[in-house]
Coordinates of N, CA and C in Angstrom, one line a residue:
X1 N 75.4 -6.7 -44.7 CA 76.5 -6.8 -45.6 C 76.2 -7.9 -46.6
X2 N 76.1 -7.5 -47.9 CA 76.0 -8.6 -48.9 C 77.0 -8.3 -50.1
X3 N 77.5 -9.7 -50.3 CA 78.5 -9.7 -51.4 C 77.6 -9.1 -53.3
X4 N 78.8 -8.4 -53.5 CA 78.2 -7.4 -54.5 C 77.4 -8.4 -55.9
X5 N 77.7 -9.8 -55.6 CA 76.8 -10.2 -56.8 C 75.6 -10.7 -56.4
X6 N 75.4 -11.0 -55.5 CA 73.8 -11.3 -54.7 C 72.9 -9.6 -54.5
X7 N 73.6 -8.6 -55.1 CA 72.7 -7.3 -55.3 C 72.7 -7.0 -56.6
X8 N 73.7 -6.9 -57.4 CA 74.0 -6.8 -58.8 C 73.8 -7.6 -60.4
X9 N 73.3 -7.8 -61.2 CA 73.7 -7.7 -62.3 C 74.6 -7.2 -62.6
X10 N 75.9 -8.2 -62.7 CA 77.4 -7.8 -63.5 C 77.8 -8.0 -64.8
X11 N 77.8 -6.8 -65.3 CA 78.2 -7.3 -67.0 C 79.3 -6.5 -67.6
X12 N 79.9 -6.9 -68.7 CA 81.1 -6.1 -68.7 C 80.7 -5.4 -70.2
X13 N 81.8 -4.3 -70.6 CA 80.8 -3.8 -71.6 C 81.7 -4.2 -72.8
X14 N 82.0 -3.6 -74.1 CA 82.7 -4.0 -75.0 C 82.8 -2.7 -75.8
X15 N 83.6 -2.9 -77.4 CA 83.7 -2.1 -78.0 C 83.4 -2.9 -79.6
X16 N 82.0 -2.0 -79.7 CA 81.8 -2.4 -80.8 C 82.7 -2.1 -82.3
X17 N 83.3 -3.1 -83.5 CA 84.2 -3.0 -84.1 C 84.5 -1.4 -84.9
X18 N 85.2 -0.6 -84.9 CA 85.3 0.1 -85.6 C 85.8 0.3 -86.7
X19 N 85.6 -1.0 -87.2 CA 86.2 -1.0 -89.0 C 84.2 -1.4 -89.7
X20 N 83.7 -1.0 -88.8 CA 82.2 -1.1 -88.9 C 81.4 0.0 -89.1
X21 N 81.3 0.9 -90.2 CA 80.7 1.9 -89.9 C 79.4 2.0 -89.6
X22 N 78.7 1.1 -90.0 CA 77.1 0.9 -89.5 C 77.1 1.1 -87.8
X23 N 78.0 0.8 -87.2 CA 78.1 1.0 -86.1 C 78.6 2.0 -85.5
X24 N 79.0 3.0 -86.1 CA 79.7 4.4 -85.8 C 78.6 5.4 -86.1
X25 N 78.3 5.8 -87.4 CA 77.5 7.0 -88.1 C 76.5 7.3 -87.7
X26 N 76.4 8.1 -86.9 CA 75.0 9.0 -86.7 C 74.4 8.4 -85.5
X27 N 75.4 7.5 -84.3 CA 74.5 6.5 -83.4 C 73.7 7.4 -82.8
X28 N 72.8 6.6 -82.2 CA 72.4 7.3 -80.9 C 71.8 7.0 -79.6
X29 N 73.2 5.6 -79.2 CA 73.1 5.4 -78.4 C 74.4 5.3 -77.6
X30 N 74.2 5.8 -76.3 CA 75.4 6.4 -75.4 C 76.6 5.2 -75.0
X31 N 78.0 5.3 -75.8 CA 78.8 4.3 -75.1 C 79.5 5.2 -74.2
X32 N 79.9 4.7 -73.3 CA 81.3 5.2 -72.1 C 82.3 4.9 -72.0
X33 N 83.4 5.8 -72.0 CA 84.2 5.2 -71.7 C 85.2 6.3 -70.3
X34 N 86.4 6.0 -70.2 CA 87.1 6.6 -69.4 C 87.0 8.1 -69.6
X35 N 87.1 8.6 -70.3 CA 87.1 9.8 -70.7 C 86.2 10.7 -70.7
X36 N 84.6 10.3 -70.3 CA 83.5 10.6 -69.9 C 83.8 11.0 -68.5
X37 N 84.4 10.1 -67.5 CA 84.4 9.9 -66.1 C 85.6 11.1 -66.3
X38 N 86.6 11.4 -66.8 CA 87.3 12.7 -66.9 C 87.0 13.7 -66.9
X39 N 86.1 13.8 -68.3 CA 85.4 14.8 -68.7 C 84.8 15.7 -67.4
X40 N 83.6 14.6 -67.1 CA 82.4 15.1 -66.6 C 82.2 14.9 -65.5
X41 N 82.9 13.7 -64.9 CA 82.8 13.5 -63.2 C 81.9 11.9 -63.3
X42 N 81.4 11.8 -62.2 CA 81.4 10.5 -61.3 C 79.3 10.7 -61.6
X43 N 78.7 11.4 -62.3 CA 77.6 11.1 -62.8 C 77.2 11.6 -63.9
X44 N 77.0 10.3 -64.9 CA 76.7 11.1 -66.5 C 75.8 10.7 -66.7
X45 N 75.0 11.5 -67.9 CA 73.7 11.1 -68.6 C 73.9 11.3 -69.8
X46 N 75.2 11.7 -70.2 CA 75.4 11.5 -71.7 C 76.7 11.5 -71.6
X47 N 77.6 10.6 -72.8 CA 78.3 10.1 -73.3 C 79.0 10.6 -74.6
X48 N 80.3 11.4 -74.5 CA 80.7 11.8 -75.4 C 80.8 10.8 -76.9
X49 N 80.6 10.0 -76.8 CA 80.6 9.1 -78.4 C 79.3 8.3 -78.0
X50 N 79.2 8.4 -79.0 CA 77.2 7.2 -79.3 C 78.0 6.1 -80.8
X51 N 77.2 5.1 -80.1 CA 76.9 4.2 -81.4 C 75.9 3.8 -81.8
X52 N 75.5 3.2 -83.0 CA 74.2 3.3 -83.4 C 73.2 1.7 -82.6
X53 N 72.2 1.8 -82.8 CA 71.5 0.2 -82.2 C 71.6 -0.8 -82.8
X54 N 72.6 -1.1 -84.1 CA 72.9 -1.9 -84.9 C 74.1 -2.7 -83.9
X55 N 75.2 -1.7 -82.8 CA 76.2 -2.3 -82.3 C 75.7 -3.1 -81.4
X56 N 74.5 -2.8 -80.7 CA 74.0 -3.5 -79.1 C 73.8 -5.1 -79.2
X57 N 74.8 -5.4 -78.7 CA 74.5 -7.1 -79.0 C 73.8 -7.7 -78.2
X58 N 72.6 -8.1 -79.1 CA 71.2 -8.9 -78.7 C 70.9 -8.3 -78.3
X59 N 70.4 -6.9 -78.4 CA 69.5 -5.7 -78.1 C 69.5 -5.6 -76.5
X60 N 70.8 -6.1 -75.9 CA 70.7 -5.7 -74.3 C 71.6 -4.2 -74.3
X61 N 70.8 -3.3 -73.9 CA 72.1 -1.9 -73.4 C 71.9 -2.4 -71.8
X62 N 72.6 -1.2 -70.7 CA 72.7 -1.8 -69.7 C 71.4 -0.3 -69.2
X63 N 70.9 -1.1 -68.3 CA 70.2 0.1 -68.2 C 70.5 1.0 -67.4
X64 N 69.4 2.3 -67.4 CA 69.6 3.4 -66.4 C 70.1 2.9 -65.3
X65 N 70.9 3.5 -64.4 CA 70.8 4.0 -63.1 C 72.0 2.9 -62.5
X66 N 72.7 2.4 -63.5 CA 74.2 1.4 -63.3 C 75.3 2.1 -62.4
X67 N 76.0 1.6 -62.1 CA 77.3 2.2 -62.2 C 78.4 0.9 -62.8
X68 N 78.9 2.3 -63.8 CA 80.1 1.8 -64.5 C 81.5 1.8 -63.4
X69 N 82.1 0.5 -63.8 CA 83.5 0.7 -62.8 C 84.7 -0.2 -63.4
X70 N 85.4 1.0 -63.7 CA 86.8 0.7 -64.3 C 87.2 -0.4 -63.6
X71 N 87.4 -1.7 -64.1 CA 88.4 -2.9 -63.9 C 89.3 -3.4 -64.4
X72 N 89.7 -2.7 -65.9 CA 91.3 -3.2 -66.2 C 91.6 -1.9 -66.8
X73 N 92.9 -1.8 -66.8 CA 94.1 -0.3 -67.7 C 93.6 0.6 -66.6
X74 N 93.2 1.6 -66.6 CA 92.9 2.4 -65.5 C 91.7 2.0 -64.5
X75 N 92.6 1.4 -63.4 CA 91.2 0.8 -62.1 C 91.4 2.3 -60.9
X76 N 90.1 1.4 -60.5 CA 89.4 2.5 -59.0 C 89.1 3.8 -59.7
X77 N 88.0 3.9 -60.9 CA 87.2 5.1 -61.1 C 86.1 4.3 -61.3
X78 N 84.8 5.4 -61.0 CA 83.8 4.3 -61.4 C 82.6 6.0 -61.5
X79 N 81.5 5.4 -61.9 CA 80.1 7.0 -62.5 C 78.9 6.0 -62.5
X80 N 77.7 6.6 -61.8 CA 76.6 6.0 -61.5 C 76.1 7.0 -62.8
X81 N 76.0 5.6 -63.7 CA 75.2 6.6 -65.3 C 73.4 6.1 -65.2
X82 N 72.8 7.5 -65.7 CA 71.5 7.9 -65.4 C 70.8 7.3 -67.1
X83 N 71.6 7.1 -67.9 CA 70.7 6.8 -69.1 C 70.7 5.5 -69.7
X84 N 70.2 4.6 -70.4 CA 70.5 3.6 -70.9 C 71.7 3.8 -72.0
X85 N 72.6 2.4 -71.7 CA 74.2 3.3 -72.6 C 74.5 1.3 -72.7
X86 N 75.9 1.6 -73.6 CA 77.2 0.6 -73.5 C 78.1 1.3 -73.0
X87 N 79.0 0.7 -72.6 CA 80.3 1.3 -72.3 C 81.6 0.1 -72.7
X88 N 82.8 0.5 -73.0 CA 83.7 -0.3 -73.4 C 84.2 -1.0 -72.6
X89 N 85.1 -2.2 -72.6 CA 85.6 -3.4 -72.4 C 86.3 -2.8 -70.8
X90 N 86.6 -1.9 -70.9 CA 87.5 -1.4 -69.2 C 86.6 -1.5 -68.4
X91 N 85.1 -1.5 -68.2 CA 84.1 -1.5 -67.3 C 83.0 -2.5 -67.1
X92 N 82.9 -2.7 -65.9 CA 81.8 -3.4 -65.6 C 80.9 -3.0 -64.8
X93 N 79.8 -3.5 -65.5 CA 78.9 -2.7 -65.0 C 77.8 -3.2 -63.8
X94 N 77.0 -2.5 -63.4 CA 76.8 -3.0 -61.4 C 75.0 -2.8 -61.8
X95 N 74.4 -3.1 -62.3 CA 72.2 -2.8 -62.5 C 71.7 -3.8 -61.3
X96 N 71.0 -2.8 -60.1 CA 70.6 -3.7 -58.7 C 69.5 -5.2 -59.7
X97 N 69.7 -6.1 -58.8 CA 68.9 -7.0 -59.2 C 67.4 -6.6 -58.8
X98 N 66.6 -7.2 -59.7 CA 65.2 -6.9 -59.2 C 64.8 -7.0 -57.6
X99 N 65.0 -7.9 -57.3 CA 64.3 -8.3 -56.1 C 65.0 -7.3 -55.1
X100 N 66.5 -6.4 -55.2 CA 67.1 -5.2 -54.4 C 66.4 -3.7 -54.7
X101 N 66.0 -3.7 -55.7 CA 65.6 -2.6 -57.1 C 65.0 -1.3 -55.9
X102 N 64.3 -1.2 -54.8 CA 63.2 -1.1 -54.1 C 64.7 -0.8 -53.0
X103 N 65.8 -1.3 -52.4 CA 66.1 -1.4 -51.0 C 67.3 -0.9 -51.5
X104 N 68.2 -1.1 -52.5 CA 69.2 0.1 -52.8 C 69.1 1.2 -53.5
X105 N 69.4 2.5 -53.3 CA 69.6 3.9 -53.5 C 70.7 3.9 -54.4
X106 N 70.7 3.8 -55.6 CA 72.2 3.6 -56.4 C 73.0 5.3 -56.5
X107 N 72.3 6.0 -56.0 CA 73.2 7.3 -55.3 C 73.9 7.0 -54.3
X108 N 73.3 6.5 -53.3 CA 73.8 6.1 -51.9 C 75.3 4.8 -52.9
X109 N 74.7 4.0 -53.2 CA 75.7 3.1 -53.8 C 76.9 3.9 -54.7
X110 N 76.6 4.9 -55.4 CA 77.4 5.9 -55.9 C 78.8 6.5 -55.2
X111 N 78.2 6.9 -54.0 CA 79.3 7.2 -52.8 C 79.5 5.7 -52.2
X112 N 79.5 4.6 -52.3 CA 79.4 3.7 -51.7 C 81.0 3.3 -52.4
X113 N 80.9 3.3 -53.9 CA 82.0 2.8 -54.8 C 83.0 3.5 -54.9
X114 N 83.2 4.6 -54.2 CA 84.9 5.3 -53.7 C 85.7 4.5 -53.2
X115 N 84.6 4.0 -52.2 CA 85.7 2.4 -51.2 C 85.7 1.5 -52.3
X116 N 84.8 0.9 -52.9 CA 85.0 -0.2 -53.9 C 86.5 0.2 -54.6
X117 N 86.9 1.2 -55.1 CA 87.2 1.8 -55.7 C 89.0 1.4 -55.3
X118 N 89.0 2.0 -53.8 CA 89.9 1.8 -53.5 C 90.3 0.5 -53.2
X119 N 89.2 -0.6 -53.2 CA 89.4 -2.0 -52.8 C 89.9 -2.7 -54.1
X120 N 89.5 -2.2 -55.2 CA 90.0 -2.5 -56.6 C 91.8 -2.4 -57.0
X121 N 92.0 -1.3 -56.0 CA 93.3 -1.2 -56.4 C 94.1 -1.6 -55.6
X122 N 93.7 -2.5 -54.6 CA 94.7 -3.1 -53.8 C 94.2 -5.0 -54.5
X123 N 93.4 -5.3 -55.2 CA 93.3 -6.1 -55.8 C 93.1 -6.5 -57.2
X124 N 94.7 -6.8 -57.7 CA 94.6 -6.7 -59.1 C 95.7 -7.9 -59.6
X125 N 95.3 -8.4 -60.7 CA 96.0 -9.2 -61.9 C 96.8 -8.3 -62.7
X126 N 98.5 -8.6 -62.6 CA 99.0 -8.1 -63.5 C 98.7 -9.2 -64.8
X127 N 99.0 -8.4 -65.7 CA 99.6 -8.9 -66.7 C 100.3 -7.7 -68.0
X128 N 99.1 -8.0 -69.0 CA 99.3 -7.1 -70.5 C 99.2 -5.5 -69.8
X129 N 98.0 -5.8 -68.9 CA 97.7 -4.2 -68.4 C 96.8 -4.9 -67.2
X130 N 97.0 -3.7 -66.1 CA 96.2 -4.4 -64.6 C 94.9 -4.8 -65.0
X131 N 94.2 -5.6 -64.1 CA 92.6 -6.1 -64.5 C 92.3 -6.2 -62.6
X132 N 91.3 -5.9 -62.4 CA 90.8 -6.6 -60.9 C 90.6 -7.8 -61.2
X133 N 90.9 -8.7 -59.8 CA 90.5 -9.8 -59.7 C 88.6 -10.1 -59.5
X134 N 88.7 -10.7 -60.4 CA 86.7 -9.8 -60.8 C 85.9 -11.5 -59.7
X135 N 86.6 -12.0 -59.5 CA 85.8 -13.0 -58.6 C 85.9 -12.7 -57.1
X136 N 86.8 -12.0 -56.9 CA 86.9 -11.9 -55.2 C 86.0 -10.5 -55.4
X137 N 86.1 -9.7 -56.5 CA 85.0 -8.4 -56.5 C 83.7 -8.8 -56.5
X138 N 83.6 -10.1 -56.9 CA 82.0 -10.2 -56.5 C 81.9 -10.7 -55.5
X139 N 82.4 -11.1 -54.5 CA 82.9 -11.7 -53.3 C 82.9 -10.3 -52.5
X140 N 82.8 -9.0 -52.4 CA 83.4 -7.9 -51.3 C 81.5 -7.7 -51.2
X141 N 81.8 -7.9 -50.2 CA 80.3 -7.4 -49.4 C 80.6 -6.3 -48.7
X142 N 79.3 -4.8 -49.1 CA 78.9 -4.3 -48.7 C 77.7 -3.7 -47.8
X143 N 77.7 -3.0 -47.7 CA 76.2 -2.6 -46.8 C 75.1 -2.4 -47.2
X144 N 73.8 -2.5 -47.1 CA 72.7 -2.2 -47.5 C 72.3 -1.6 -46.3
X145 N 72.0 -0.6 -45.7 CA 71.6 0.4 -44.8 C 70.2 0.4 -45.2
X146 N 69.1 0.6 -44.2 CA 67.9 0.9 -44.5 C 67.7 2.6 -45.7
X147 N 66.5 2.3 -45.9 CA 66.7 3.2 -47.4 C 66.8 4.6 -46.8
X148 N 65.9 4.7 -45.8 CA 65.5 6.0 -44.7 C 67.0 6.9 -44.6
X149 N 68.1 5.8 -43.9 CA 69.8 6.2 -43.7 C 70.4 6.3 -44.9
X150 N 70.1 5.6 -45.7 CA 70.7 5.7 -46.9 C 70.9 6.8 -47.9
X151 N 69.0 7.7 -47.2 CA 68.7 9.1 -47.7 C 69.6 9.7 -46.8
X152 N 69.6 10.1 -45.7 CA 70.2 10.8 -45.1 C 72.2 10.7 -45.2
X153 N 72.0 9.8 -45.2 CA 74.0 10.1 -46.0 C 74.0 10.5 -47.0
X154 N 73.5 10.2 -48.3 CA 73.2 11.3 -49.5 C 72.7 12.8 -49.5
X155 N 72.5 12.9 -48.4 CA 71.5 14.1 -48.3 C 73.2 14.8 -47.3
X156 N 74.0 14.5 -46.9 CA 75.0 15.0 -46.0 C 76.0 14.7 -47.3
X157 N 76.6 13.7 -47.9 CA 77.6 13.6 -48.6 C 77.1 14.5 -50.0
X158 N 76.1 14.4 -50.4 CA 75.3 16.4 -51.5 C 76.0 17.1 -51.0
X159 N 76.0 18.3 -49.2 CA 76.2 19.0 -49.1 C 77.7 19.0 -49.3
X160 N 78.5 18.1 -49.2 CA 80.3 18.3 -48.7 C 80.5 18.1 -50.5
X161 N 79.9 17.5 -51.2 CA 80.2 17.6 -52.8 C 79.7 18.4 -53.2
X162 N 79.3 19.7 -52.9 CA 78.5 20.7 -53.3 C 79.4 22.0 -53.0
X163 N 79.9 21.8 -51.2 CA 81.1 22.3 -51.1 C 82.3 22.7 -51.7
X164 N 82.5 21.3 -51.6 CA 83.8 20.8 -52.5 C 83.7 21.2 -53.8
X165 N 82.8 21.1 -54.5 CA 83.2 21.0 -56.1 C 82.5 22.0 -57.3
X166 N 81.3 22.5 -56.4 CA 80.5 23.2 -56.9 C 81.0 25.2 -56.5
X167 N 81.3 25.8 -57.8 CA 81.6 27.2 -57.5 C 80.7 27.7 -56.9
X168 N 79.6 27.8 -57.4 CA 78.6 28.7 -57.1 C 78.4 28.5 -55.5
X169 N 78.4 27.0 -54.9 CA 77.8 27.1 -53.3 C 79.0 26.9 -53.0
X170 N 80.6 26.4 -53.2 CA 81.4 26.0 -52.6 C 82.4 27.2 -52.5
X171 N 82.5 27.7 -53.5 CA 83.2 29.3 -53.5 C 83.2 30.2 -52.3
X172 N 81.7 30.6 -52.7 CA 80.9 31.6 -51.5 C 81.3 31.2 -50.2
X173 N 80.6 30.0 -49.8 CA 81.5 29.5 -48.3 C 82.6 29.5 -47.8
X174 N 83.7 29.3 -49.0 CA 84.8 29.3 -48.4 C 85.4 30.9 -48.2
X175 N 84.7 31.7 -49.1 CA 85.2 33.1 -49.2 C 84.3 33.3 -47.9
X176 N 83.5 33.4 -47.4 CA 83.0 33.6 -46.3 C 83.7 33.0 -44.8
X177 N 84.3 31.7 -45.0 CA 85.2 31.4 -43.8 C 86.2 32.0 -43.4
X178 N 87.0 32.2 -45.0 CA 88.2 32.7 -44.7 C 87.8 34.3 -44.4
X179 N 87.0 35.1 -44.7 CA 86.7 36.2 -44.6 C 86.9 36.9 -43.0
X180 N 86.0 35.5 -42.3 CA 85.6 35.5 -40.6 C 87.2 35.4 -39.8
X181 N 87.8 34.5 -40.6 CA 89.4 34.4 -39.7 C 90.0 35.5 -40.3
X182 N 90.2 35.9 -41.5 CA 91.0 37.2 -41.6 C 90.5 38.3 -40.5
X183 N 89.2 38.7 -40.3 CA 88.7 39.6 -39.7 C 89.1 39.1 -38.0
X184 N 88.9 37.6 -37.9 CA 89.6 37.3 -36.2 C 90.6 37.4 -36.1
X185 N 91.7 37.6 -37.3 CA 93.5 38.0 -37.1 C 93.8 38.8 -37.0
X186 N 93.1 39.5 -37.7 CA 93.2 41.2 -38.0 C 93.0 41.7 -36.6
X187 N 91.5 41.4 -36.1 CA 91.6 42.1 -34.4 C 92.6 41.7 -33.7
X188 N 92.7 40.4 -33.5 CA 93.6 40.2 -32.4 C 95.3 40.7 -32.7
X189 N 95.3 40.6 -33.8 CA 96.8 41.3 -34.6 C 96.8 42.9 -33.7
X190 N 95.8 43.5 -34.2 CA 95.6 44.6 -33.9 C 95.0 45.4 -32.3
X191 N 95.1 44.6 -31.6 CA 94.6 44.9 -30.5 C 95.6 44.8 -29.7
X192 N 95.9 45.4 -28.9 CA 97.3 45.5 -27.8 C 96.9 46.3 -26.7
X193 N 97.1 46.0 -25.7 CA 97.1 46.4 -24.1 C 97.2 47.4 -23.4
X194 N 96.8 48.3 -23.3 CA 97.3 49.8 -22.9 C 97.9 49.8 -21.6
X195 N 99.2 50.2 -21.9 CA 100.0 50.4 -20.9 C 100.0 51.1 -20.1

């Protein structure tokens, strides 16, 4: 168990000015925001609005393989993003430190931040609009599981989100479960004792 800043690079994102159009027109690079994680779910590789490389301040974007995580106005969502992006002021963002880069699975960490998630929303700063309390969040230690386990919960929590969410494999299955109990109700409905 190690607290999430001794694994992470934490940075928060921003919103570059939009009375700026050099910054808007033709970008083509991926910002995020809430509405992505709506859109599209809990893994993106692209970003419904881009800004151009003129916004990126001091040429840092955050890189691949982050997870973004809502910490103020809408907390406890968060999307392990696959491409180099910004994302706006509501998120902060989680890139393993080098020296972890090798020993965490930011998939595994992916399903890891459901709980974060939920730890978020039992710790928050009111004010203008909620914000997590972002020092005790770097303070919440998690697990680092060998990478071997780490595969294997991902490779088990795939199948139950595949279930769950995906038509094509989750459909079929369930029409097939319920298929097998209709057909076990039906007999036993239908079967009676000869008198």
């Amino acid at each position: 168990m190690l607290p999430l800043e001794k694994i992470f690079d934490i940075r928060n994102g921003y919103t570059p000015s939009k009375t700026n159009p050099e910054y808007w027109t033709n970008g083509t690079v991926d910002w995020f925001r809430m509405e992505d994680i709506r859109m599209n779910g809990h893994v993106l590789s692209s970003a419904l609005q881009k800004v151009t490389e003129a916004a990126v301040k001091g040429g840092r974007k955050i890189p691949a393989n982050s997870i973004a995580l809502s910490t103020s106005a809408t907390i406890g969502e968060h999307a392990l993003i696959t491409v180099e992006c910004l994302g706006n002021q509501r998120f902060s963002f989680f890139t393993p430190k080098a020296a972890f880069a090798d020993m965490v699975n930011m998939r595994f960490m992916n399903y890891y931040f459901y709980k974060v998630d939920e730890w978020c929303k039992g710790h928050l700063f009111q004010g203008n609009f909620n914000s997590v309390d972002m020092s005790a969040l770097k303070q919440l230690c998690v697990p680092i599981p060998t990478t071997s386990e780490q595969e294997r919960i991902i490779s088990i929590l795939d199948c139950f989100d595949a279930l769950c969410n995906d038509l094509t494999s989750g459909l079929p299955a369930e029409i097939e479960t319920r298929t097998k109990q209709y057909e076990y109700y039906r007999d036993k409905l239908l079967t009676f004792k000869e008198q």
